[in-house]
CSV table of C-alpha atoms in Angstrom, one decimal:
chain,number,residue,atom,x,y,z
A,1,MET,CA,108.4,117.6,110.1
A,2,VAL,CA,107.5,115.2,107.3
A,3,PHE,CA,107.5,117.8,104.5
A,4,ALA,CA,111.1,118.9,105.1
A,5,LYS,CA,112.3,115.3,104.6
A,6,ILE,CA,110.4,114.9,101.3
A,7,PHE,CA,110.7,118.4,99.6
A,8,SER,CA,113.6,120.8,99.4
A,9,PRO,CA,114.0,124.2,97.7
A,10,LYS,CA,115.8,122.3,94.9
A,11,SER,CA,112.7,120.3,94.1
A,12,ILE,CA,110.3,123.3,93.9
A,13,ILE,CA,109.4,125.0,90.6
A,14,VAL,CA,107.7,128.4,91.1
A,15,ASN,CA,106.9,129.0,87.4
A,16,LEU,CA,105.9,125.7,85.7
A,17,GLU,CA,106.1,125.9,81.9
A,18,SER,CA,103.8,122.9,81.3
A,19,GLU,CA,100.4,123.3,79.7
A,20,ASP,CA,99.1,119.7,80.2
A,21,LYS,CA,99.4,116.8,82.5
A,22,ASP,CA,101.9,114.8,80.3
A,23,GLU,CA,104.3,117.8,80.1
A,24,LEU,CA,103.8,118.5,83.8
A,25,PHE,CA,104.8,115.0,84.7
A,26,GLU,CA,107.9,115.2,82.5
A,27,GLU,CA,108.9,118.6,84.0
A,28,MET,CA,108.5,117.6,87.6
A,29,VAL,CA,110.0,114.1,87.3
A,30,GLN,CA,113.1,115.8,85.7
A,31,VAL,CA,113.4,118.0,88.8
A,32,ILE,CA,113.2,114.9,91.1
A,33,HIS,CA,115.7,113.0,88.9
A,34,SER,CA,118.1,116.0,89.0
A,35,GLU,CA,118.1,115.9,92.8
A,36,HIS,CA,117.9,112.1,93.1
A,37,PRO,CA,119.7,110.6,90.1
A,38,GLU,CA,118.8,107.1,91.3
A,39,VAL,CA,115.1,107.7,90.4
A,40,GLY,CA,114.5,106.2,87.0
A,41,ARG,CA,112.6,108.7,84.8
A,42,ASP,CA,110.8,106.1,82.8
A,43,ASP,CA,109.9,104.1,86.0
A,44,ALA,CA,108.6,107.3,87.7
A,45,LEU,CA,106.5,108.4,84.7
A,46,SER,CA,105.1,104.9,84.2
A,47,VAL,CA,103.8,104.7,87.8
A,48,LEU,CA,102.4,108.2,87.8
A,49,HIS,CA,100.5,107.6,84.6
A,50,ALA,CA,99.2,104.2,85.9
A,51,ARG,CA,98.0,105.9,89.1
A,52,GLU,CA,96.4,108.7,87.1
A,53,ALA,CA,94.6,106.1,84.9
A,54,GLN,CA,92.8,104.8,88.0
A,55,MET,CA,91.4,108.3,89.0
A,56,SER,CA,92.6,111.9,88.6
A,57,THR,CA,94.8,113.2,91.3
A,58,GLY,CA,93.6,116.7,90.6
A,59,ILE,CA,91.7,117.0,93.8
A,60,MET,CA,90.3,120.5,94.5
A,61,HIS,CA,90.7,124.2,94.2
A,62,GLY,CA,93.4,124.0,91.5
A,63,VAL,CA,95.5,121.5,93.4
A,64,ALA,CA,96.9,118.1,92.2
A,65,VAL,CA,98.8,115.5,94.1
A,66,PRO,CA,100.2,113.0,91.6
A,67,HIS,CA,101.8,110.1,93.5
A,68,GLY,CA,103.0,106.5,93.1
A,69,ILE,CA,105.0,103.6,94.3
A,70,CYS,CA,108.3,103.5,92.3
A,71,SER,CA,110.9,100.7,92.6
A,72,SER,CA,113.8,103.0,91.8
A,73,VAL,CA,113.1,105.3,94.7
A,74,LYS,CA,114.7,104.9,98.1
A,75,GLY,CA,112.4,106.2,100.8
A,76,CYS,CA,110.1,109.0,99.6
A,77,VAL,CA,110.9,112.0,97.4
A,78,GLY,CA,108.8,114.8,96.1
A,79,ALA,CA,108.5,118.0,94.1
A,80,ILE,CA,106.3,121.0,94.2
A,81,GLY,CA,105.2,123.0,91.2
A,82,ILE,CA,103.3,126.3,90.8
A,83,SER,CA,101.7,127.1,87.5
A,84,ARG,CA,100.8,130.8,87.0
A,85,LYS,CA,98.6,130.1,84.0
A,86,GLY,CA,97.0,126.8,85.0
A,87,ILE,CA,97.4,123.3,83.6
A,88,ASP,CA,94.8,121.2,81.8
A,89,TYR,CA,94.7,118.3,84.2
A,90,ASP,CA,91.3,116.6,84.0
A,91,ALA,CA,90.9,117.4,87.6
A,92,LEU,CA,87.9,116.0,89.5
A,93,ASP,CA,86.3,119.5,89.8
A,94,GLY,CA,87.1,120.3,86.1
A,95,SER,CA,89.3,123.3,87.0
A,96,PRO,CA,92.8,123.9,85.7
A,97,VAL,CA,95.6,123.0,88.2
A,98,ASN,CA,97.9,125.7,89.6
A,99,LEU,CA,99.6,123.9,92.5
A,100,VAL,CA,101.1,120.4,92.3
A,101,PHE,CA,102.6,118.2,95.0
A,102,MET,CA,104.3,115.2,93.3
A,103,LEU,CA,105.3,112.2,95.5
A,104,LEU,CA,107.2,109.0,94.7
A,105,CYS,CA,107.9,106.4,97.4
A,106,SER,CA,109.6,103.0,97.4
A,107,PRO,CA,107.4,99.9,97.7
A,108,ASN,CA,108.6,99.5,101.3
A,109,ASP,CA,107.5,103.0,102.3
A,110,ASN,CA,103.8,103.0,101.5
A,111,ASN,CA,103.0,104.0,105.1
A,112,ILE,CA,105.1,107.1,104.7
A,113,LEU,CA,103.3,108.0,101.5
A,114,LEU,CA,99.9,107.7,103.3
A,115,GLU,CA,101.3,109.8,106.2
A,116,ILE,CA,102.4,112.5,103.7
A,117,LEU,CA,99.1,112.5,101.8
A,118,LYS,CA,97.2,112.8,105.2
A,119,GLU,CA,99.4,115.8,106.2
A,120,LEU,CA,98.9,117.5,102.8
A,121,ALA,CA,95.1,117.0,103.2
A,122,VAL,CA,95.3,118.8,106.5
A,123,VAL,CA,97.2,121.8,105.3
A,124,LEU,CA,95.3,122.0,102.0
A,125,GLN,CA,92.0,122.4,103.9
A,126,ASP,CA,93.0,126.0,104.5
A,127,PRO,CA,92.3,128.1,101.4
A,128,LEU,CA,94.6,130.8,102.7
A,129,PHE,CA,97.5,128.4,102.7
A,130,ILE,CA,97.0,127.7,98.9
A,131,THR,CA,96.8,131.5,98.3
A,132,LYS,CA,99.9,132.1,100.4
A,133,LEU,CA,101.9,129.5,98.4
A,134,PHE,CA,100.8,130.9,95.1
A,135,GLU,CA,102.1,134.4,96.2
A,136,LYS,CA,105.6,133.1,96.8
A,137,THR,CA,108.2,133.9,94.2
A,138,SER,CA,111.2,131.7,95.2
A,139,PRO,CA,111.6,128.0,96.0
A,140,GLN,CA,112.9,128.9,99.4
A,141,GLU,CA,109.8,131.0,100.2
A,142,VAL,CA,107.5,128.1,99.2
A,143,PHE,CA,109.5,125.6,101.2
A,144,ASP,CA,109.5,127.8,104.3
A,145,ALA,CA,105.7,128.4,104.0
A,146,LEU,CA,105.1,124.7,103.7
A,147,CYS,CA,107.1,123.8,106.7
A,148,GLU,CA,105.5,126.6,108.7
A,149,ALA,CA,102.0,125.3,107.8
A,150,GLU,CA,102.9,121.8,108.9
A,151,SER,CA,104.2,122.9,112.3
A,152,GLN,CA,100.9,124.7,113.1
């Protein structure tokens, strides 16, 4: 169960307030920093923006997976955000983003980052999973649905 090690109900925002990518990164990095104070906010924002400059992590069907290698992180940490109104993200398909999985890993844990991205790709292939997450109203419900999807 990789997801349960990376995400927790404390790192899930079910009603993102952000309207654009910059605000989104600030909002979600703050949640990660609140749960993991060792994670440097400026460091995290810098690596996320640098990765995004290479190519948008807005991948498909209103989903984005911003990620990066961050020296102030121990292991891998993450946050999940749901936007009810959509975020202007410059996604590859041109659509607004409603579901965000943010991942930050230490330089020593690049293999774990790849494993998490692979597992996310598997669960996100099911459009019903995305719909199911979007219907959840509490962080615990989102967390439980994510862990359930991973175990199938």
